[in-house]
Amino acid sequence: MKRNIVVISLAMAMFLLSPMQTNGEKAYRPPKTDSTELRMQDMLMNFLNPYINDAVHDYYQHLLRESPLVYSYFVDVIESHRVNGFRGFILSLTLDVTPVVGPHIPVGEDRLTFEISAGPKVRLVKYTHVKTHELPPNWQDIIK
């Protein structure tokens, strides 16, 4: 009898303590170790962050009263390539970003393609709004 109670308690504890995901979305899992690739991506995001936030502001200014922000850890590099061939220094970079308001409440998902060249010059080539997230009731007042 005591053994059954221990087994049931252990099973319940494992179920309750296991990470839960909602809406079929993958939970964000930050990297556990540093790497050269991760440092390079972080440096690139530090450089591009003002351009990303400007593009996001331009898109959402007609939809929201508060401009969302994109934090570097809410950016995924989807594709990069050289526009003008091997060792050419005009690069195309496609990013998936998740703009947020307030305490990291996602307002949507967007795909941005930038062209980066010497100077440095950064030009937004394409902005695609992929998905809109519904805001919680206490944030509905920022919707225009």
GROMACS .gro file of C-alpha atoms in nm:
model
  144
    1MET     CA    1   0.000   0.000   0.000
    2LYS     CA    2   0.276   0.246   0.098
    3ARG     CA    3   0.466   0.151  -0.217
    4ASN     CA    4   0.164   0.241  -0.435
    5ILE     CA    5   0.133   0.581  -0.267
    6VAL     CA    6   0.505   0.650  -0.323
    7VAL     CA    7   0.480   0.548  -0.691
    8ILE     CA    8   0.168   0.761  -0.747
    9SER     CA    9   0.324   1.060  -0.566
   10LEU     CA   10   0.642   1.029  -0.772
   11ALA     CA   11   0.445   1.009  -1.097
   12MET     CA   12   0.240   1.315  -1.004
   13ALA     CA   13   0.554   1.510  -0.910
   14MET     CA   14   0.718   1.424  -1.243
   15PHE     CA   15   0.405   1.533  -1.432
   16LEU     CA   16   0.366   1.858  -1.241
   17LEU     CA   17   0.734   1.953  -1.260
   18SER     CA   18   0.780   1.871  -1.628
   19PRO     CA   19   0.789   2.175  -1.860
   20MET     CA   20   0.456   2.235  -2.029
   21GLN     CA   21   0.409   2.387  -2.372
   22THR     CA   22   0.098   2.564  -2.489
   23ASN     CA   23  -0.058   2.604  -2.831
   24GLY     CA   24   0.186   2.356  -2.982
   25GLU     CA   25   0.464   2.618  -2.977
   26LYS     CA   26   0.821   2.525  -2.901
   27ALA     CA   27   0.944   2.669  -2.576
   28TYR     CA   28   1.250   2.893  -2.602
   29ARG     CA   29   1.557   2.713  -2.474
   30PRO     CA   30   1.865   2.930  -2.446
   31PRO     CA   31   2.201   2.775  -2.538
   32LYS     CA   32   2.377   2.611  -2.245
   33THR     CA   33   2.732   2.676  -2.366
   34ASP     CA   34   2.910   2.958  -2.542
   35SER     CA   35   3.058   2.914  -2.889
   36THR     CA   36   3.228   3.123  -3.156
   37GLU     CA   37   2.916   3.101  -3.372
   38LEU     CA   38   2.693   3.220  -3.086
   39ARG     CA   39   2.928   3.513  -3.011
   40MET     CA   40   2.934   3.612  -3.380
   41GLN     CA   41   2.554   3.597  -3.398
   42ASP     CA   42   2.524   3.805  -3.079
   43MET     CA   43   2.768   4.067  -3.216
   44LEU     CA   44   2.567   4.081  -3.540
   45MET     CA   45   2.241   4.123  -3.348
   46ASN     CA   46   2.396   4.405  -3.140
   47PHE     CA   47   2.489   4.579  -3.463
   48LEU     CA   48   2.154   4.519  -3.637
   49ASN     CA   49   1.924   4.579  -3.339
   50PRO     CA   50   1.859   4.950  -3.415
   51TYR     CA   51   1.769   4.865  -3.777
   52ILE     CA   52   1.543   4.580  -3.665
   53ASN     CA   53   1.363   4.800  -3.412
   54ASP     CA   54   1.321   5.081  -3.667
   55ALA     CA   55   1.161   4.840  -3.916
   56VAL     CA   56   0.934   4.694  -3.648
   57HIS     CA   57   0.835   5.043  -3.530
   58ASP     CA   58   0.746   5.146  -3.887
   59TYR     CA   59   0.522   4.840  -3.931
   60TYR     CA   60   0.343   4.849  -3.594
   61GLN     CA   61   0.302   5.228  -3.557
   62HIS     CA   62  -0.029   5.210  -3.747
   63LEU     CA   63  -0.153   4.918  -3.537
   64LEU     CA   64  -0.038   4.989  -3.181
   65ARG     CA   65  -0.013   5.296  -2.958
   66GLU     CA   66   0.305   5.158  -2.800
   67SER     CA   67   0.599   5.065  -3.019
   68PRO     CA   68   0.713   4.705  -2.963
   69LEU     CA   69   1.079   4.616  -2.920
   70VAL     CA   70   1.281   4.321  -3.045
   71TYR     CA   71   1.540   4.184  -2.807
   72SER     CA   72   1.842   4.005  -2.955
   73TYR     CA   73   1.740   3.674  -2.801
   74PHE     CA   74   1.406   3.692  -2.988
   75VAL     CA   75   1.583   3.688  -3.326
   76ASP     CA   76   1.654   3.376  -3.532
   77VAL     CA   77   1.886   3.388  -3.832
   78ILE     CA   78   1.702   3.205  -4.110
   79GLU     CA   79   1.936   3.255  -4.404
   80SER     CA   80   2.246   3.442  -4.506
   81HIS     CA   81   2.430   3.458  -4.835
   82ARG     CA   82   2.666   3.674  -5.037
   83VAL     CA   83   2.481   3.874  -5.300
   84ASN     CA   84   2.784   3.930  -5.522
   85GLY     CA   85   2.960   3.592  -5.505
   86PHE     CA   86   3.252   3.444  -5.314
   87ARG     CA   87   3.430   3.701  -5.098
   88GLY     CA   88   3.183   3.967  -5.207
   89PHE     CA   89   3.096   4.203  -4.927
   90ILE     CA   90   2.734   4.262  -5.006
   91LEU     CA   91   2.545   4.022  -4.782
   92SER     CA   92   2.179   3.930  -4.750
   93LEU     CA   93   2.048   3.828  -4.410
   94THR     CA   94   1.697   3.698  -4.337
   95LEU     CA   95   1.575   3.705  -3.976
   96ASP     CA   96   1.266   3.587  -3.790
   97VAL     CA   97   1.186   3.828  -3.508
   98THR     CA   98   0.931   3.836  -3.226
   99PRO     CA   99   0.841   4.195  -3.128
  100VAL     CA  100   0.721   4.238  -2.768
  101VAL     CA  101   0.557   4.503  -2.550
  102GLY     CA  102   0.569   4.549  -2.175
  103PRO     CA  103   0.693   4.247  -1.982
  104HIS     CA  104   0.790   4.055  -2.299
  105ILE     CA  105   0.436   4.006  -2.433
  106PRO     CA  106   0.471   3.898  -2.798
  107VAL     CA  107   0.263   4.100  -3.043
  108GLY     CA  108   0.354   3.905  -3.354
  109GLU     CA  109   0.612   3.728  -3.563
  110ASP     CA  110   0.784   3.893  -3.857
  111ARG     CA  111   1.046   3.804  -4.118
  112LEU     CA  112   1.296   4.073  -4.221
  113THR     CA  113   1.554   4.060  -4.498
  114PHE     CA  114   1.842   4.307  -4.484
  115GLU     CA  115   2.117   4.381  -4.730
  116ILE     CA  116   2.442   4.472  -4.559
  117SER     CA  117   2.738   4.623  -4.743
  118ALA     CA  118   3.060   4.812  -4.678
  119GLY     CA  119   3.031   5.136  -4.494
  120PRO     CA  120   2.854   4.969  -4.315
  121LYS     CA  121   2.527   5.024  -4.495
  122VAL     CA  122   2.216   4.839  -4.387
  123ARG     CA  123   1.908   4.840  -4.606
  124LEU     CA  124   1.577   4.668  -4.532
  125VAL     CA  125   1.489   4.474  -4.847
  126LYS     CA  126   1.174   4.295  -4.738
  127TYR     CA  127   0.941   4.296  -4.436
  128THR     CA  128   0.684   4.019  -4.402
  129HIS     CA  129   0.436   4.005  -4.115
  130VAL     CA  130   0.394   3.633  -4.048
  131LYS     CA  131   0.161   3.611  -3.750
  132THR     CA  132  -0.032   3.833  -3.508
  133HIS     CA  133  -0.053   3.739  -3.141
  134GLU     CA  134  -0.358   3.838  -2.939
  135LEU     CA  135  -0.275   4.068  -2.652
  136PRO     CA  136  -0.398   3.994  -2.300
  137PRO     CA  137  -0.705   4.190  -2.180
  138ASN     CA  138  -0.498   4.436  -1.975
  139TRP     CA  139  -0.295   4.529  -2.288
  140GLN     CA  140  -0.588   4.569  -2.531
  141ASP     CA  141  -0.587   4.948  -2.484
  142ILE     CA  142  -0.266   4.985  -2.690
  143ILE     CA  143  -0.443   4.858  -3.003
  144LYS     CA  144  -0.538   5.144  -3.238
   0.00000   0.00000   0.00000
